[in-house]
Amino acid sequence: MNEFVDGLYYGDERWVLYKGVKFFIQGWVKNDNFTLVMDQMEPEPPNSTPYVPLWTMTKPYDKRDEVVEAFLAAPLWEGKTFMQAEKEMEWVDC
């Protein structure tokens, strides 16, 4: 789990299976801003136009720790935070 969280600070791509649902988490740097995004991949969510990720945040790169901390604290997993739901997750490849 520590490796998973460490990778979030650098925008590493992460795949997670939680209760049969596959999620994709990725980040990037553009124009000195750090963005972190989480999407549901399988089963594919209902088509929404325009595209809207399940969770996203952008801040200046030097505040990327705030982005990661906000992601970890968000109740994205049936009302649970990442740390509360982590034991029910499986780290998977795409």
JSON list of N, CA, C and O in Angstrom, two decimals, residues 46-75:
[
{"chain": "A", "resi": 46, "resn": "PRO", "atom": "N", "xyz": [-22.41, 4.66, -16.82]},
{"chain": "A", "resi": 46, "resn": "PRO", "atom": "CA", "xyz": [-23.30, 5.21, -17.86]},
{"chain": "A", "resi": 46, "resn": "PRO", "atom": "C", "xyz": [-22.63, 6.35, -18.59]},
{"chain": "A", "resi": 46, "resn": "PRO", "atom": "O", "xyz": [-21.88, 7.13, -18.00]},
{"chain": "A", "resi": 47, "resn": "ASN", "atom": "N", "xyz": [-22.87, 6.44, -19.87]},
{"chain": "A", "resi": 47, "resn": "ASN", "atom": "CA", "xyz": [-22.25, 7.47, -20.71]},
{"chain": "A", "resi": 47, "resn": "ASN", "atom": "C", "xyz": [-22.69, 8.85, -20.23]},
{"chain": "A", "resi": 47, "resn": "ASN", "atom": "O", "xyz": [-23.87, 9.12, -20.11]},
{"chain": "A", "resi": 48, "resn": "SER", "atom": "N", "xyz": [-21.71, 9.67, -19.94]},
{"chain": "A", "resi": 48, "resn": "SER", "atom": "CA", "xyz": [-22.04, 11.04, -19.56]},
{"chain": "A", "resi": 48, "resn": "SER", "atom": "C", "xyz": [-21.34, 11.99, -20.52]},
{"chain": "A", "resi": 48, "resn": "SER", "atom": "O", "xyz": [-20.18, 11.82, -20.84]},
{"chain": "A", "resi": 49, "resn": "THR", "atom": "N", "xyz": [-22.07, 12.93, -21.00]},
{"chain": "A", "resi": 49, "resn": "THR", "atom": "CA", "xyz": [-21.51, 13.93, -21.89]},
{"chain": "A", "resi": 49, "resn": "THR", "atom": "C", "xyz": [-21.78, 15.28, -21.28]},
{"chain": "A", "resi": 49, "resn": "THR", "atom": "O", "xyz": [-22.91, 15.58, -20.95]},
{"chain": "A", "resi": 50, "resn": "PRO", "atom": "N", "xyz": [-20.81, 16.10, -21.04]},
{"chain": "A", "resi": 50, "resn": "PRO", "atom": "CA", "xyz": [-19.40, 15.84, -21.29]},
{"chain": "A", "resi": 50, "resn": "PRO", "atom": "C", "xyz": [-18.83, 14.86, -20.25]},
{"chain": "A", "resi": 50, "resn": "PRO", "atom": "O", "xyz": [-19.43, 14.64, -19.19]},
{"chain": "A", "resi": 51, "resn": "TYR", "atom": "N", "xyz": [-17.66, 14.31, -20.58]},
{"chain": "A", "resi": 51, "resn": "TYR", "atom": "CA", "xyz": [-16.97, 13.39, -19.70]},
{"chain": "A", "resi": 51, "resn": "TYR", "atom": "C", "xyz": [-16.70, 14.04, -18.34]},
{"chain": "A", "resi": 51, "resn": "TYR", "atom": "O", "xyz": [-16.25, 15.17, -18.26]},
{"chain": "A", "resi": 52, "resn": "VAL", "atom": "N", "xyz": [-16.98, 13.31, -17.27]},
{"chain": "A", "resi": 52, "resn": "VAL", "atom": "CA", "xyz": [-16.72, 13.78, -15.92]},
{"chain": "A", "resi": 52, "resn": "VAL", "atom": "C", "xyz": [-16.10, 12.63, -15.14]},
{"chain": "A", "resi": 52, "resn": "VAL", "atom": "O", "xyz": [-16.71, 11.57, -15.00]},
{"chain": "A", "resi": 53, "resn": "PRO", "atom": "N", "xyz": [-14.87, 12.81, -14.62]},
{"chain": "A", "resi": 53, "resn": "PRO", "atom": "CA", "xyz": [-14.26, 11.74, -13.83]},
{"chain": "A", "resi": 53, "resn": "PRO", "atom": "C", "xyz": [-14.97, 11.60, -12.47]},
{"chain": "A", "resi": 53, "resn": "PRO", "atom": "O", "xyz": [-15.68, 12.51, -12.03]},
{"chain": "A", "resi": 54, "resn": "LEU", "atom": "N", "xyz": [-14.76, 10.47, -11.82]},
{"chain": "A", "resi": 54, "resn": "LEU", "atom": "CA", "xyz": [-15.35, 10.27, -10.49]},
{"chain": "A", "resi": 54, "resn": "LEU", "atom": "C", "xyz": [-14.76, 11.25, -9.47]},
{"chain": "A", "resi": 54, "resn": "LEU", "atom": "O", "xyz": [-15.43, 11.68, -8.55]},
{"chain": "A", "resi": 55, "resn": "TRP", "atom": "N", "xyz": [-13.47, 11.53, -9.63]},
{"chain": "A", "resi": 55, "resn": "TRP", "atom": "CA", "xyz": [-12.80, 12.44, -8.71]},
{"chain": "A", "resi": 55, "resn": "TRP", "atom": "C", "xyz": [-11.63, 13.08, -9.46]},
{"chain": "A", "resi": 55, "resn": "TRP", "atom": "O", "xyz": [-10.94, 12.42, -10.22]},
{"chain": "A", "resi": 56, "resn": "THR", "atom": "N", "xyz": [-11.43, 14.37, -9.24]},
{"chain": "A", "resi": 56, "resn": "THR", "atom": "CA", "xyz": [-10.27, 15.05, -9.83]},
{"chain": "A", "resi": 56, "resn": "THR", "atom": "C", "xyz": [-9.94, 16.29, -9.00]},
{"chain": "A", "resi": 56, "resn": "THR", "atom": "O", "xyz": [-10.82, 16.88, -8.37]},
{"chain": "A", "resi": 57, "resn": "MET", "atom": "N", "xyz": [-8.66, 16.62, -9.00]},
{"chain": "A", "resi": 57, "resn": "MET", "atom": "CA", "xyz": [-8.22, 17.85, -8.35]},
{"chain": "A", "resi": 57, "resn": "MET", "atom": "C", "xyz": [-6.93, 18.30, -9.02]},
{"chain": "A", "resi": 57, "resn": "MET", "atom": "O", "xyz": [-6.09, 17.47, -9.39]},
{"chain": "A", "resi": 58, "resn": "THR", "atom": "N", "xyz": [-6.78, 19.61, -9.15]},
{"chain": "A", "resi": 58, "resn": "THR", "atom": "CA", "xyz": [-5.57, 20.21, -9.71]},
{"chain": "A", "resi": 58, "resn": "THR", "atom": "C", "xyz": [-5.09, 21.31, -8.79]},
{"chain": "A", "resi": 58, "resn": "THR", "atom": "O", "xyz": [-5.89, 22.13, -8.33]},
{"chain": "A", "resi": 59, "resn": "LYS", "atom": "N", "xyz": [-3.79, 21.30, -8.53]},
{"chain": "A", "resi": 59, "resn": "LYS", "atom": "CA", "xyz": [-3.15, 22.36, -7.73]},
{"chain": "A", "resi": 59, "resn": "LYS", "atom": "C", "xyz": [-1.76, 22.59, -8.29]},
{"chain": "A", "resi": 59, "resn": "LYS", "atom": "O", "xyz": [-1.23, 21.75, -9.02]},
{"chain": "A", "resi": 60, "resn": "PRO", "atom": "N", "xyz": [-1.12, 23.70, -7.91]},
{"chain": "A", "resi": 60, "resn": "PRO", "atom": "CA", "xyz": [0.27, 23.90, -8.33]},
{"chain": "A", "resi": 60, "resn": "PRO", "atom": "C", "xyz": [1.14, 22.71, -7.90]},
{"chain": "A", "resi": 60, "resn": "PRO", "atom": "O", "xyz": [0.88, 22.08, -6.87]},
{"chain": "A", "resi": 61, "resn": "TYR", "atom": "N", "xyz": [2.12, 22.39, -8.72]},
{"chain": "A", "resi": 61, "resn": "TYR", "atom": "CA", "xyz": [2.94, 21.20, -8.49]},
{"chain": "A", "resi": 61, "resn": "TYR", "atom": "C", "xyz": [3.53, 21.16, -7.08]},
{"chain": "A", "resi": 61, "resn": "TYR", "atom": "O", "xyz": [3.58, 20.10, -6.47]},
{"chain": "A", "resi": 62, "resn": "ASP", "atom": "N", "xyz": [3.94, 22.31, -6.55]},
{"chain": "A", "resi": 62, "resn": "ASP", "atom": "CA", "xyz": [4.54, 22.31, -5.22]},
{"chain": "A", "resi": 62, "resn": "ASP", "atom": "C", "xyz": [3.51, 22.04, -4.11]},
{"chain": "A", "resi": 62, "resn": "ASP", "atom": "O", "xyz": [3.86, 21.89, -2.95]},
{"chain": "A", "resi": 63, "resn": "LYS", "atom": "N", "xyz": [2.24, 21.93, -4.47]},
{"chain": "A", "resi": 63, "resn": "LYS", "atom": "CA", "xyz": [1.18, 21.59, -3.51]},
{"chain": "A", "resi": 63, "resn": "LYS", "atom": "C", "xyz": [0.55, 20.24, -3.84]},
{"chain": "A", "resi": 63, "resn": "LYS", "atom": "O", "xyz": [-0.57, 19.94, -3.42]},
{"chain": "A", "resi": 64, "resn": "ARG", "atom": "N", "xyz": [1.28, 19.40, -4.58]},
{"chain": "A", "resi": 64, "resn": "ARG", "atom": "CA", "xyz": [0.73, 18.10, -4.97]},
{"chain": "A", "resi": 64, "resn": "ARG", "atom": "C", "xyz": [0.41, 17.23, -3.76]},
{"chain": "A", "resi": 64, "resn": "ARG", "atom": "O", "xyz": [-0.48, 16.39, -3.83]},
{"chain": "A", "resi": 65, "resn": "ASP", "atom": "N", "xyz": [1.11, 17.46, -2.65]},
{"chain": "A", "resi": 65, "resn": "ASP", "atom": "CA", "xyz": [0.79, 16.69, -1.44]},
{"chain": "A", "resi": 65, "resn": "ASP", "atom": "C", "xyz": [-0.65, 16.96, -0.99]},
{"chain": "A", "resi": 65, "resn": "ASP", "atom": "O", "xyz": [-1.33, 16.06, -0.49]},
{"chain": "A", "resi": 66, "resn": "GLU", "atom": "N", "xyz": [-1.15, 18.18, -1.19]},
{"chain": "A", "resi": 66, "resn": "GLU", "atom": "CA", "xyz": [-2.53, 18.50, -0.83]},
{"chain": "A", "resi": 66, "resn": "GLU", "atom": "C", "xyz": [-3.52, 17.73, -1.71]},
{"chain": "A", "resi": 66, "resn": "GLU", "atom": "O", "xyz": [-4.58, 17.32, -1.24]},
{"chain": "A", "resi": 67, "resn": "VAL", "atom": "N", "xyz": [-3.15, 17.54, -2.97]},
{"chain": "A", "resi": 67, "resn": "VAL", "atom": "CA", "xyz": [-4.00, 16.79, -3.89]},
{"chain": "A", "resi": 67, "resn": "VAL", "atom": "C", "xyz": [-4.08, 15.33, -3.45]},
{"chain": "A", "resi": 67, "resn": "VAL", "atom": "O", "xyz": [-5.17, 14.75, -3.35]},
{"chain": "A", "resi": 68, "resn": "VAL", "atom": "N", "xyz": [-2.94, 14.73, -3.17]},
{"chain": "A", "resi": 68, "resn": "VAL", "atom": "CA", "xyz": [-2.91, 13.33, -2.75]},
{"chain": "A", "resi": 68, "resn": "VAL", "atom": "C", "xyz": [-3.64, 13.15, -1.42]},
{"chain": "A", "resi": 68, "resn": "VAL", "atom": "O", "xyz": [-4.43, 12.22, -1.26]},
{"chain": "A", "resi": 69, "resn": "GLU", "atom": "N", "xyz": [-3.41, 14.04, -0.49]},
{"chain": "A", "resi": 69, "resn": "GLU", "atom": "CA", "xyz": [-4.08, 13.95, 0.81]},
{"chain": "A", "resi": 69, "resn": "GLU", "atom": "C", "xyz": [-5.60, 14.08, 0.66]},
{"chain": "A", "resi": 69, "resn": "GLU", "atom": "O", "xyz": [-6.36, 13.38, 1.33]},
{"chain": "A", "resi": 70, "resn": "ALA", "atom": "N", "xyz": [-6.04, 14.96, -0.24]},
{"chain": "A", "resi": 70, "resn": "ALA", "atom": "CA", "xyz": [-7.48, 15.12, -0.48]},
{"chain": "A", "resi": 70, "resn": "ALA", "atom": "C", "xyz": [-8.06, 13.85, -1.10]},
{"chain": "A", "resi": 70, "resn": "ALA", "atom": "O", "xyz": [-9.16, 13.42, -0.73]},
{"chain": "A", "resi": 71, "resn": "PHE", "atom": "N", "xyz": [-7.32, 13.24, -2.03]},
{"chain": "A", "resi": 71, "resn": "PHE", "atom": "CA", "xyz": [-7.78, 11.98, -2.62]},
{"chain": "A", "resi": 71, "resn": "PHE", "atom": "C", "xyz": [-7.91, 10.91, -1.55]},
{"chain": "A", "resi": 71, "resn": "PHE", "atom": "O", "xyz": [-8.92, 10.21, -1.48]},
{"chain": "A", "resi": 72, "resn": "LEU", "atom": "N", "xyz": [-6.90, 10.77, -0.72]},
{"chain": "A", "resi": 72, "resn": "LEU", "atom": "CA", "xyz": [-6.91, 9.73, 0.32]},
{"chain": "A", "resi": 72, "resn": "LEU", "atom": "C", "xyz": [-8.03, 9.96, 1.34]},
{"chain": "A", "resi": 72, "resn": "LEU", "atom": "O", "xyz": [-8.54, 9.00, 1.92]},
{"chain": "A", "resi": 73, "resn": "ALA", "atom": "N", "xyz": [-8.43, 11.20, 1.54]},
{"chain": "A", "resi": 73, "resn": "ALA", "atom": "CA", "xyz": [-9.47, 11.54, 2.53]},
{"chain": "A", "resi": 73, "resn": "ALA", "atom": "C", "xyz": [-10.89, 11.55, 1.94]},
{"chain": "A", "resi": 73, "resn": "ALA", "atom": "O", "xyz": [-11.86, 11.58, 2.69]},
{"chain": "A", "resi": 74, "resn": "ALA", "atom": "N", "xyz": [-11.00, 11.51, 0.62]},
{"chain": "A", "resi": 74, "resn": "ALA", "atom": "CA", "xyz": [-12.32, 11.57, -0.02]},
{"chain": "A", "resi": 74, "resn": "ALA", "atom": "C", "xyz": [-13.09, 10.27, 0.20]},
{"chain": "A", "resi": 74, "resn": "ALA", "atom": "O", "xyz": [-12.52, 9.19, 0.05]},
{"chain": "A", "resi": 75, "resn": "PRO", "atom": "N", "xyz": [-14.37, 10.35, 0.51]},
{"chain": "A", "resi": 75, "resn": "PRO", "atom": "CA", "xyz": [-15.18, 9.14, 0.75]},
{"chain": "A", "resi": 75, "resn": "PRO", "atom": "C", "xyz": [-15.66, 8.53, -0.57]},
{"chain": "A", "resi": 75, "resn": "PRO", "atom": "O", "xyz": [-16.85, 8.50, -0.87]}
]
